[in-house]
Short mmCIF file of C-alpha atoms in Angstrom, two decimals:
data_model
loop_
_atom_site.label_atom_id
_atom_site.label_comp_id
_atom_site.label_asym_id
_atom_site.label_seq_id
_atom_site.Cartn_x
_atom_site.Cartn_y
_atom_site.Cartn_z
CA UNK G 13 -96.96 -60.10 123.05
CA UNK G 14 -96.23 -59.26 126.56
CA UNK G 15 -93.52 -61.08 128.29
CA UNK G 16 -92.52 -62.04 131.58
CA UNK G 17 -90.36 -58.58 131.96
CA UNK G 18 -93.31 -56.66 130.39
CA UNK G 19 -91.19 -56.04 127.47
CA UNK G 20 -92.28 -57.15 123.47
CA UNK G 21 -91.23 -60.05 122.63
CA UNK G 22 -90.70 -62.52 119.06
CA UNK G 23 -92.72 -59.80 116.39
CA UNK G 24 -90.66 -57.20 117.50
CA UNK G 25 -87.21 -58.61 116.63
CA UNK G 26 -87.93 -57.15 112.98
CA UNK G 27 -86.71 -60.97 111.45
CA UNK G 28 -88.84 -63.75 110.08
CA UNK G 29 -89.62 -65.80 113.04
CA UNK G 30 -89.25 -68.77 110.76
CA UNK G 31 -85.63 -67.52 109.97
CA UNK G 32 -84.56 -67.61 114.04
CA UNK G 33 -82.08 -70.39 115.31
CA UNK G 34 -83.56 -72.10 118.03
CA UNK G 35 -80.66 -70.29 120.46
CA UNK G 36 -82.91 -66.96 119.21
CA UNK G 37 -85.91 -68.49 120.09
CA UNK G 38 -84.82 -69.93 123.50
CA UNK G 39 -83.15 -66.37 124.82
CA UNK G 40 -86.91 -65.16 123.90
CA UNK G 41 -88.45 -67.90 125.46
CA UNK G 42 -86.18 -66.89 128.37
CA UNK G 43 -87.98 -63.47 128.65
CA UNK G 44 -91.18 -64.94 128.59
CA UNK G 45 -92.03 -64.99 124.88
CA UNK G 46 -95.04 -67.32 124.36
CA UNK G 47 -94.70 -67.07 120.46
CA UNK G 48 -91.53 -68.10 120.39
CA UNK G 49 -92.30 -70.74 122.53
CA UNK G 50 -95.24 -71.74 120.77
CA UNK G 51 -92.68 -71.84 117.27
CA UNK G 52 -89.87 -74.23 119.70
CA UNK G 53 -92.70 -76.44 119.88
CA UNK G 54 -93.89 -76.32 116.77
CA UNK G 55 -90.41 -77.40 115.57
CA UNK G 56 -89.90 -79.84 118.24
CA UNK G 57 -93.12 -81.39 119.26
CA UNK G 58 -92.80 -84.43 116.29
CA UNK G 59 -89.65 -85.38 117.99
CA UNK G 60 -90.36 -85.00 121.33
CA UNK G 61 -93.90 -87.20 120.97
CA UNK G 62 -92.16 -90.01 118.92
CA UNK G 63 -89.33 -90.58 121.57
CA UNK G 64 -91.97 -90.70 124.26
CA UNK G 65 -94.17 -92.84 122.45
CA UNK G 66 -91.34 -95.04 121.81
CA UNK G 67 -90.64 -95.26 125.71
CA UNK G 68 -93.34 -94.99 127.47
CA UNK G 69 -95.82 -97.28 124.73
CA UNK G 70 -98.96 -95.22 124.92
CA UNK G 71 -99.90 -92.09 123.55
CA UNK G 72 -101.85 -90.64 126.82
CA UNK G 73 -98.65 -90.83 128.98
CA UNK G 74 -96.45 -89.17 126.13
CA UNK G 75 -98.55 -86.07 126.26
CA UNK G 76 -97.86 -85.86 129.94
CA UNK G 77 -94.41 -86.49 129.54
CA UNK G 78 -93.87 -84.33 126.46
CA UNK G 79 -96.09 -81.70 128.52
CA UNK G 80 -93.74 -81.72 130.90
CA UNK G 81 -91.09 -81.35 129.29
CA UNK G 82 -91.76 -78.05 127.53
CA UNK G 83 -93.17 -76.59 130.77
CA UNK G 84 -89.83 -77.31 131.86
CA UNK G 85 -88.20 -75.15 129.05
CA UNK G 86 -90.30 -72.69 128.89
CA UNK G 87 -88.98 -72.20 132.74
CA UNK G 88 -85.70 -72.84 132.48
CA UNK G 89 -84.80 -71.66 129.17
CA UNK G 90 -82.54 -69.08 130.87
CA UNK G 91 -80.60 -71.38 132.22
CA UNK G 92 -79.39 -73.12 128.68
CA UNK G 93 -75.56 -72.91 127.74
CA UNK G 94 -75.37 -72.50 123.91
CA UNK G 95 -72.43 -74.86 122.93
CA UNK G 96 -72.83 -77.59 125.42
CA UNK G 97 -75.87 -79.20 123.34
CA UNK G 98 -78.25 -77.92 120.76
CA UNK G 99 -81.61 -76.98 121.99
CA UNK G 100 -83.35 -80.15 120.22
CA UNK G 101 -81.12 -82.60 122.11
CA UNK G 102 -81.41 -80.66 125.68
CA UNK G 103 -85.05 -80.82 124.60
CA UNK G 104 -84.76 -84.32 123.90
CA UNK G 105 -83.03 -85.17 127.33
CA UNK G 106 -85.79 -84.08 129.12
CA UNK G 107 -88.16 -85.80 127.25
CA UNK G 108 -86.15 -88.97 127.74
CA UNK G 109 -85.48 -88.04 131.63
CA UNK G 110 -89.15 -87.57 132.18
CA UNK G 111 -90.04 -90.48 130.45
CA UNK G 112 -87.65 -92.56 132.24
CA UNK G 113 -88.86 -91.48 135.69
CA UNK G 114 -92.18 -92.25 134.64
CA UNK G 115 -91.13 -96.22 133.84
CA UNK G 116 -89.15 -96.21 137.44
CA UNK G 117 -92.25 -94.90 138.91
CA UNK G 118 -94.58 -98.04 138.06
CA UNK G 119 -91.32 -100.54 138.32
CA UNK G 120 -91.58 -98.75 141.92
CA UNK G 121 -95.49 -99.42 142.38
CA UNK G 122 -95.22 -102.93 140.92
CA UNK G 123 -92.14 -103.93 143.25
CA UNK G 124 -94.03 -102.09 146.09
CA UNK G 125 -97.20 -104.40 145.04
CA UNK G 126 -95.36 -107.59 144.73
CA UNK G 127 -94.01 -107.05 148.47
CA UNK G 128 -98.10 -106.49 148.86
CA UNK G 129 -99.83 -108.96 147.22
CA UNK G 130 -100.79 -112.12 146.45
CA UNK G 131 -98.37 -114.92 144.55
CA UNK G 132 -100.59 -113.97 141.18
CA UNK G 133 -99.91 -110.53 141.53
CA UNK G 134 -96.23 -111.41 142.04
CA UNK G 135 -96.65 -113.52 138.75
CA UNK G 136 -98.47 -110.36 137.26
CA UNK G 137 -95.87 -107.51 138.02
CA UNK G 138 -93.19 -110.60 136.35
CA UNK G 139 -95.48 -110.01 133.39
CA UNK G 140 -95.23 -106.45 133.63
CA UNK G 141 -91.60 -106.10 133.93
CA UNK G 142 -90.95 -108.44 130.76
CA UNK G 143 -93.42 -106.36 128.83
CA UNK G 144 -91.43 -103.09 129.56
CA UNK G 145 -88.26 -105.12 128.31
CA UNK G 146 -89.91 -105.95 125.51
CA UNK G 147 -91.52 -102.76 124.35
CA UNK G 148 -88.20 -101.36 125.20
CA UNK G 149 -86.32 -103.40 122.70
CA UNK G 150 -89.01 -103.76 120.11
CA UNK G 151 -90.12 -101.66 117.30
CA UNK G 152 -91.66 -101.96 114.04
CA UNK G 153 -89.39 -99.76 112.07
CA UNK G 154 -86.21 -100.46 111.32
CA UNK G 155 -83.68 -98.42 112.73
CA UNK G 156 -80.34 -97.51 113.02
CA UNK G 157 -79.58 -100.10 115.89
CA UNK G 158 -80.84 -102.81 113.77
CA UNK G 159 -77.28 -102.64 111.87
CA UNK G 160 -75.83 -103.28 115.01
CA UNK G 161 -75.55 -106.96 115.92
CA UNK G 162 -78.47 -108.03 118.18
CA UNK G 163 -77.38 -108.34 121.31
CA UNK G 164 -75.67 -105.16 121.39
CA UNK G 165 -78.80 -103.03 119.90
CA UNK G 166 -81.00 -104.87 122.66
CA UNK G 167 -78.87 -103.89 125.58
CA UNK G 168 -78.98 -100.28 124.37
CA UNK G 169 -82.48 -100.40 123.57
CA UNK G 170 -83.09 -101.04 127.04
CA UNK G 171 -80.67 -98.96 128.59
CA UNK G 172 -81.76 -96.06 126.50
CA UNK G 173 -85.50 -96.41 126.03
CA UNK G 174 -86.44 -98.23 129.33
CA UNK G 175 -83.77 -96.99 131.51
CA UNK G 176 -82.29 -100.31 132.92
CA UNK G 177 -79.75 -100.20 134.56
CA UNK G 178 -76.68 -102.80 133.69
CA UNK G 179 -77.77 -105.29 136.16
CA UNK G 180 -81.38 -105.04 135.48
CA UNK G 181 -80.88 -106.18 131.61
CA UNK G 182 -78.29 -108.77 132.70
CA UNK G 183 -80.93 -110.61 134.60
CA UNK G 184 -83.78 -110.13 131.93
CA UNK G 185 -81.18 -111.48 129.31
CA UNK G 186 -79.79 -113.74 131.11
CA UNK G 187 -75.91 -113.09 131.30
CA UNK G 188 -73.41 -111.73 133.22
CA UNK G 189 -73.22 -107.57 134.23
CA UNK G 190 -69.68 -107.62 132.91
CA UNK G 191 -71.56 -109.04 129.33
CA UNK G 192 -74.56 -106.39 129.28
CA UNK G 193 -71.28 -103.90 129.82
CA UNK G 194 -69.39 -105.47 126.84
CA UNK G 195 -72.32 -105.22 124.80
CA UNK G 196 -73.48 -101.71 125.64
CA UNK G 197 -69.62 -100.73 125.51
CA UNK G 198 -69.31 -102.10 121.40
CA UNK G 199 -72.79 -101.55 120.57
CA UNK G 200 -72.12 -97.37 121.50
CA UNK G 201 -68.72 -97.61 119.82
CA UNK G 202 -70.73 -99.32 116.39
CA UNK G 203 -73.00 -96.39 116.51
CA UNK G 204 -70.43 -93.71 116.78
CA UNK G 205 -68.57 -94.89 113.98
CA UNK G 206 -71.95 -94.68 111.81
CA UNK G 207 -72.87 -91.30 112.68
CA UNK G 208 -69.18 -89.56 112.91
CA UNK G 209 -67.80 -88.02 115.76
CA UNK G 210 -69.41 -84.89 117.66
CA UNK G 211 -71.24 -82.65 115.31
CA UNK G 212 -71.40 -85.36 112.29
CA UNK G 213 -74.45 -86.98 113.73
CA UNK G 214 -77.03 -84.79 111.97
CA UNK Q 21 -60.22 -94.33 141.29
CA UNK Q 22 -58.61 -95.25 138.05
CA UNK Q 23 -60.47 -97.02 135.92
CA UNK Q 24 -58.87 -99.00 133.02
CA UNK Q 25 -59.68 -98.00 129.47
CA UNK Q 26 -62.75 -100.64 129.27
CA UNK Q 27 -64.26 -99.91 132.47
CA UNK Q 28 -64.02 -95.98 131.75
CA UNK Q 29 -65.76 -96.84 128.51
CA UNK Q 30 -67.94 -98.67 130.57
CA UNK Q 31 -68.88 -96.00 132.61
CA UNK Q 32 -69.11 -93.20 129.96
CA UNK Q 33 -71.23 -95.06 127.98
CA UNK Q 34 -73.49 -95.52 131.29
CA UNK Q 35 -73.51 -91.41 131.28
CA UNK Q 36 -74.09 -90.79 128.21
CA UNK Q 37 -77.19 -93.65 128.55
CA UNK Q 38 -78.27 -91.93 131.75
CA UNK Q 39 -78.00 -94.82 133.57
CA UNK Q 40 -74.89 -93.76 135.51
CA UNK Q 41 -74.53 -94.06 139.53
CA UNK Q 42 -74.25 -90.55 140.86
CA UNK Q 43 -71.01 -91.42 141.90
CA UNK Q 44 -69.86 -92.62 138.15
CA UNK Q 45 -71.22 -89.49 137.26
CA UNK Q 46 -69.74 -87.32 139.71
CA UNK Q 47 -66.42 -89.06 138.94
CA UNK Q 48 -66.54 -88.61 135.32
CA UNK Q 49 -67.43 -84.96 135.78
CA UNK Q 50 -64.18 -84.58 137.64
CA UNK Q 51 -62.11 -86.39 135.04
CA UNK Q 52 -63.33 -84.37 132.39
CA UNK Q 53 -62.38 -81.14 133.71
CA UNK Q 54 -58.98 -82.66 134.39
CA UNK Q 55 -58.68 -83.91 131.01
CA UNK Q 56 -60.02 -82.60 127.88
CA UNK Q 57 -60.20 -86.21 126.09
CA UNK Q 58 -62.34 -87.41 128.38
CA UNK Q 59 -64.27 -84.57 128.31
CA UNK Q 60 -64.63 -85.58 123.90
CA UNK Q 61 -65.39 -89.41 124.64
CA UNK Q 62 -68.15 -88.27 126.53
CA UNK Q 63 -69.38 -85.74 124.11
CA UNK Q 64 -69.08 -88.36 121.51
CA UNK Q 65 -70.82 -90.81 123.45
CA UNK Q 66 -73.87 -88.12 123.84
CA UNK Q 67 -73.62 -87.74 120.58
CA UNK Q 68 -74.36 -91.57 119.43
CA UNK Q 69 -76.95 -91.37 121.89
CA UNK Q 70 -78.43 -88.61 120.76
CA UNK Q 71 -79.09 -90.61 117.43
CA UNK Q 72 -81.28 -92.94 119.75
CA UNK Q 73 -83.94 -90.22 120.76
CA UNK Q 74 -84.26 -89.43 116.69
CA UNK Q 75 -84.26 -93.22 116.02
CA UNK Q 76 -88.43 -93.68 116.64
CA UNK Q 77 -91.32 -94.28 114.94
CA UNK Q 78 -92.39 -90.43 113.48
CA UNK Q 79 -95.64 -89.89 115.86
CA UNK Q 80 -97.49 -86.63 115.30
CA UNK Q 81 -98.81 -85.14 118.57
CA UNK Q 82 -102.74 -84.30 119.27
CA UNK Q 83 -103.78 -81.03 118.43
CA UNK Q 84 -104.74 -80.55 122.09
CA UNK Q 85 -101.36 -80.78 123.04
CA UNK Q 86 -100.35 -77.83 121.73
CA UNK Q 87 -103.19 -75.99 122.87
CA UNK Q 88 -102.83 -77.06 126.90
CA UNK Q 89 -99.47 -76.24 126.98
CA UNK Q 90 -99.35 -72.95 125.20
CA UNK Q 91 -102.76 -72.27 128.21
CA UNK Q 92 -100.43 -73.15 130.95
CA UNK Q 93 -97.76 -70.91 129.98
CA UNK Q 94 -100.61 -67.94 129.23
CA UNK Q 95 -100.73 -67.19 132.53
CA UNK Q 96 -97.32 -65.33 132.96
CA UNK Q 97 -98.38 -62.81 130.69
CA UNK Q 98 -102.39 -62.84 131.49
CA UNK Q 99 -101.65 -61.95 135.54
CA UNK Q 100 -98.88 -59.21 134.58
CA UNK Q 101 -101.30 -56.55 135.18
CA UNK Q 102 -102.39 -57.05 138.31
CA UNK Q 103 -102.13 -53.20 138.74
CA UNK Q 104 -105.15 -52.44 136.71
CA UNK Q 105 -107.05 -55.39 138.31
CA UNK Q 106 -106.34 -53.64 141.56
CA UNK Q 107 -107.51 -50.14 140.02
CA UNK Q 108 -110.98 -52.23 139.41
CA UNK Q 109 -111.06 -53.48 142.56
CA UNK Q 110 -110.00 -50.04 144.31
CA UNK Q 111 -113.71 -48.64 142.85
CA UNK Q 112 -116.01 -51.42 144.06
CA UNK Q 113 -116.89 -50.66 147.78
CA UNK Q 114 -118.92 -54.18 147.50
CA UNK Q 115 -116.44 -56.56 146.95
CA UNK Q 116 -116.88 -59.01 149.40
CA UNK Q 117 -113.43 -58.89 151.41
CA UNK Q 118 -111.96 -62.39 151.95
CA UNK Q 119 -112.66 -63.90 155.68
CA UNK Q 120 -110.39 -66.31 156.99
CA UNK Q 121 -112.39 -67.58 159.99
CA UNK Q 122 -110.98 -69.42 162.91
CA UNK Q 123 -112.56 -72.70 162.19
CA UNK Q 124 -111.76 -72.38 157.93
CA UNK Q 125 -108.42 -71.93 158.97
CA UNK Q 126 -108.25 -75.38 161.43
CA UNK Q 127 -110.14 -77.07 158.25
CA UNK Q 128 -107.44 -75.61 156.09
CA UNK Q 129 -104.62 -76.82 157.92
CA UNK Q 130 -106.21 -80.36 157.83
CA UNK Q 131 -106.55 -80.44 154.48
CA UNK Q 132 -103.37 -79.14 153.88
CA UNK Q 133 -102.14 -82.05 155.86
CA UNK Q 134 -104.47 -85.16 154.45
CA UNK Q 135 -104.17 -83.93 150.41
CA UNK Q 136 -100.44 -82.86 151.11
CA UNK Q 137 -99.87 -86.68 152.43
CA UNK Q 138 -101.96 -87.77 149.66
CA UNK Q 139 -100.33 -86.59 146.96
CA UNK Q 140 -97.31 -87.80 148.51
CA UNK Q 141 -98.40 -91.02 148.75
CA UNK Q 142 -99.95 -91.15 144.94
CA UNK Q 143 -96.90 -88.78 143.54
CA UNK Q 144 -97.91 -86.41 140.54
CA UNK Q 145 -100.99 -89.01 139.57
CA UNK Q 146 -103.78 -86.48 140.04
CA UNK Q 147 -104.15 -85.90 136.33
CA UNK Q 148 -105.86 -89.55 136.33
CA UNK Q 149 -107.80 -88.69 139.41
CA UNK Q 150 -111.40 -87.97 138.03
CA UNK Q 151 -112.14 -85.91 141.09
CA UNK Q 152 -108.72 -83.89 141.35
CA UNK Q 153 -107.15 -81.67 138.71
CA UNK Q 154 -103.16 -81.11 138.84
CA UNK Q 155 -101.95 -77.86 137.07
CA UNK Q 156 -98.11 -76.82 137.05
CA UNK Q 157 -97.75 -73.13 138.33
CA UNK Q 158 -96.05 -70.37 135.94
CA UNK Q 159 -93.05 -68.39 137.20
CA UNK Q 160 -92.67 -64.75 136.32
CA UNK Q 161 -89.61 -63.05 136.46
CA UNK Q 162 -89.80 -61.80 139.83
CA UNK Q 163 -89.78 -65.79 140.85
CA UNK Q 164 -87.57 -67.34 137.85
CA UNK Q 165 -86.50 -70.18 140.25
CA UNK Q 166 -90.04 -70.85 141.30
CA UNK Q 167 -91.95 -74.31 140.85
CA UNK Q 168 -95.30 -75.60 141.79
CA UNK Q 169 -99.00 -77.12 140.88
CA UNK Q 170 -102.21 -76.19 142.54
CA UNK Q 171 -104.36 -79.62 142.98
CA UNK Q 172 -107.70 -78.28 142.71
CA UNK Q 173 -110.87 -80.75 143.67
CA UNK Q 174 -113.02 -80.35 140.69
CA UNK Q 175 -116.15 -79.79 142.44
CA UNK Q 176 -114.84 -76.07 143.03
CA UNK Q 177 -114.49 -76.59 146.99
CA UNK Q 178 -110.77 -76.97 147.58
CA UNK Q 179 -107.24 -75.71 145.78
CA UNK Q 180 -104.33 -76.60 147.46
CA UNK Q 181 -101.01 -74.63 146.30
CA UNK Q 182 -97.31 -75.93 146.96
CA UNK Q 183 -94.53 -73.67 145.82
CA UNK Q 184 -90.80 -74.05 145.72
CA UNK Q 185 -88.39 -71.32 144.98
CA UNK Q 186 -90.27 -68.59 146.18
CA UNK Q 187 -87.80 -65.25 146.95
CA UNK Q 188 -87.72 -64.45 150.33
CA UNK Q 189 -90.49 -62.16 151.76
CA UNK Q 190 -89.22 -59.00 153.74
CA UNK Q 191 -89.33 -58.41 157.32
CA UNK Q 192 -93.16 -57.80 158.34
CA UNK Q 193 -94.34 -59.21 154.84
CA UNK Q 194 -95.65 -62.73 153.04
CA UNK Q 195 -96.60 -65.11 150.30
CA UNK Q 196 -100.20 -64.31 149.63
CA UNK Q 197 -102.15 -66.80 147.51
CA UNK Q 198 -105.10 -64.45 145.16
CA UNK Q 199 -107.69 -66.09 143.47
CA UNK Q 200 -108.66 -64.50 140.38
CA UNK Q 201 -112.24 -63.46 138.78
CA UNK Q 202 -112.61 -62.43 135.61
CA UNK Q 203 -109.38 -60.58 136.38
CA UNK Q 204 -110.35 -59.16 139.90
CA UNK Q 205 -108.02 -60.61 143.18
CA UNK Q 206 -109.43 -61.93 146.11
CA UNK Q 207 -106.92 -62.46 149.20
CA UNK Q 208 -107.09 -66.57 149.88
CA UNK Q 209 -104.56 -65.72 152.70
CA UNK Q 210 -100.52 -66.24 153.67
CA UNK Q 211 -99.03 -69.15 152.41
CA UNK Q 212 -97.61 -71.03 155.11
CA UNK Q 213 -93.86 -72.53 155.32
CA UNK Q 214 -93.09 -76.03 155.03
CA UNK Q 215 -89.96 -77.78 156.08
CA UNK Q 216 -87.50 -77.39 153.35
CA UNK Q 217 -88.47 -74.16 152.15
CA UNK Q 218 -91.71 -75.11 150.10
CA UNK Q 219 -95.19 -73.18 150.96
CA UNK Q 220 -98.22 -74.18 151.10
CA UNK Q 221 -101.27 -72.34 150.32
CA UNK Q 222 -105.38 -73.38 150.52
CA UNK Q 223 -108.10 -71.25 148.49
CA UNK Q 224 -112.18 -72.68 149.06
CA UNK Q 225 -115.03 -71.38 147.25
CA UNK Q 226 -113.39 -71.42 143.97
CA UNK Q 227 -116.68 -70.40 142.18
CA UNK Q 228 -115.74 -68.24 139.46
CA UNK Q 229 -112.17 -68.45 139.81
CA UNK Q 230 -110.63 -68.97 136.87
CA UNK Q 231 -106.58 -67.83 137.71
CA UNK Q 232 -104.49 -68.10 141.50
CA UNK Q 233 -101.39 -65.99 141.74
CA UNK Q 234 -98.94 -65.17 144.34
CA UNK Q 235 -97.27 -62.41 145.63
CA UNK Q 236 -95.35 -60.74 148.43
CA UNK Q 237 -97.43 -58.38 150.49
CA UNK Q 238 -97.30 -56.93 153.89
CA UNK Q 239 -98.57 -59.08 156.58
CA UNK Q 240 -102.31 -58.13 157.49
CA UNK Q 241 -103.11 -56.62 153.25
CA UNK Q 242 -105.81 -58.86 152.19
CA UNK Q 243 -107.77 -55.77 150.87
CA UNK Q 244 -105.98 -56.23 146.69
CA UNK Q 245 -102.35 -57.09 145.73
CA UNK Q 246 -99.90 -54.67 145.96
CA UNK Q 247 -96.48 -56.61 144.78
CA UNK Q 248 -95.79 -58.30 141.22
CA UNK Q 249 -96.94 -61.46 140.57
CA UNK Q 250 -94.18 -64.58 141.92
CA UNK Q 251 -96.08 -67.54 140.00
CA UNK Q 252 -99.84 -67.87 138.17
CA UNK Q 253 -101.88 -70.75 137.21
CA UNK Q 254 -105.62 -70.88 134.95
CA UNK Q 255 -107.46 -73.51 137.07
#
């Protein structure tokens, strides 16, 4: 394999490739190593696909965002800092980042429509806005949240998988800022204590 | 500022959420530095949210996925040698040398303009576009800072190239856009400079073309490329 710097690149570092950390596989990546890429993804892509899926709600805008997202190692894999977060969870970030930029994008169109349009379409983008809540907070599967009381695992649901800001899920819950605060506040405190403190978590 | 103790919780948790103001964040980032257990509330804070991204529905991704991704990155190690494509091209006296007429060059700089405010206009939609195809670029390592797409209209007319990051060009030299052939360069001209530092390139006649790459050249070379490759792309 040929890499960016011309040099050999993942069969060459005489290990398993199965037996690298994911630190060895990004410095490769780094130097233009498409196998090592291609074995990031492989470990990585499950992940990646379910959070977008979870966020975004459809499968065809997931690939784009999960797409992205590795592109977006693959170039800036030189710039990760070992010890500030483990590859999966910088991975995972920009997943999440990518998928929340895509939700603000069509909030954007449908606020820019409702300035636009018609009362129905007004009406409409409503519609639309309470069925990104909704996906945002719902889920079939039971979770980890779900031990946390309600309120609080909806206000992170939304803050996390829809990207809400506090104000935006106070007015789609109906309470005050200084509530969806509160509730964010305890419901992130419940879920610390359940997974430990830094490096207990998995 | 000095927030109390449930406002700074407050406004880590926003962080760690990534629903922060820039200026929460910017704040934070200062108290951190300043003090190392605000620097752990918000690593522990990352670190419940962190159990969020894991907390889905297991989806496995389409086959395809894997495949158009690992093709996009192919390119960084397909263009690398240039050198022997340029050896080819050396022995062909009929290669048709690239023309950059008067009047392709007004066209060019109107599409440049009308798909450039476009795209603006529609943001990175073009994937759901049936008539326009949106790739993301490849940087080498001569260009590790470099970002782009080429927008190509899928009837093979027009590609239009904007790059970011690019390394300066030397006095007297460029950013020449290539298309590629089965391997073999054909000058598509000088990128031109945008406001902001971005460039903008146009190739037409795409027939064929199956790769675009960039690289610095002297002004007036349009005969085969000389430098290493900045970025690549298979269109």
């Amino acid at each position: 394999m040929v890499t960016r710097d011309g040099r050999m690149g993942l069969r060459r570092t005489g290990r398993p490739a199965e037996n690298l950390a994911d630190e060895d596989l990004i410095r490769l990546v780094g130097d233009g190593d498409e196998d090592a890429f291609a074995l990031l993804y492989d470990r990585h892509s499950v992940a990646a696909y379910s959070l977008a899926v979870r966020m975004l709600g459809d499968r065809e805008s997931a690939e784009d965002v999960v797409q992205d997202a590795f592109l977006a190692v693959y170039r800036s894999a030189r710039t990760y800092t070992p010890g500030r977060a483990s590859v999966r969870s910088w991975l995972l970030a920009m997943v999440r980042n990518r998928g929340i930029d895509r939700i603000r994008t069509a909030r954007a169109i449908t606020r820019r429509q409702q300035r636009l349009e018609s009362e129905a379409a007004v009406a409409q983008s409503r519609d639309t806005q309470a069925v990104a809540m909704e996906r945002a907070i719902g889920s079939d599967v039971r979770s980890r949240l779900d031990d946390l009381p309600g309120e609080q695992a909806a206000a992170l649901k939304l803050a996390y998988y829809g990207g809400f800001s506090h104000s935006e899920i106070a007015q789609f819950l109906e309470v005050p800022v200084g509530t969806v605060k509160g509730r964010i506040r305890l419901g992130l405190h419940g879920l610390r204590a359940r997974v430990g403190e830094p490096g207990g978590g998995e | 500022m000095n927030p109390d103790a449930n406002d700074l919780q407050d406004r880590i948790a926003a962080l760690a959420l990534g629903i922060a103001s820039d200026e929460d964040r910017a704040m934070l980032e200062e108290l951190a530095l300043a003090d190392p257990s605000i620097s752990r509330e918000i690593e522990a804070a990352r670190a419940a949210v962190d159990v969020m991204a894991h907390d889905v529905p297991v989806c496995e991704p389409p086959p395809e996925l894997r495949a158009r991704l690992l093709a996009e990155v192919r390119p960084v190690a397909s263009v690398i040698p240039l050198s022997s494509a340029r050896d080819r091209v050396a022995g062909d006296p009929n290669r048709r040398r690239w023309a950059w007429p008067a009047v392709a060059a007004v066209l060019a700089m109107l599409v440049v303009g009308l798909v450039g405010w476009n795209l603006t206009l529609r943001g990175d939609t073009a994937p759901g576009d049936p008539d326009v195809a949106s790739v993301a670029v490849a940087a080498t390592a001569s260009a590790p800072g470099a970002t782009g797409r080429v927008v190509i209209v899928k009837d093979g007319t027009l590609a239009v190239v904007t790059l970011d990051g690019l390394p300066a060009a030397g006095p007297g030299e460029g950013h020449e856009l290539w298309v590629l052939r089965a391997g073999v360069p054909t000058s598509a001209g000088f990128l031109r400079p945008l406001p902001g530092g971005a460039f903008v390139g146009v190739a037409t006649d795409l027939d064929g073309v199956d790769q675009v790459a960039v690289t610095i050249e002297p002004r007036g070379n349009t005969a085969a490329p000389t430098g290493a490759p900045l970025v690549a792309a298979n269109i």
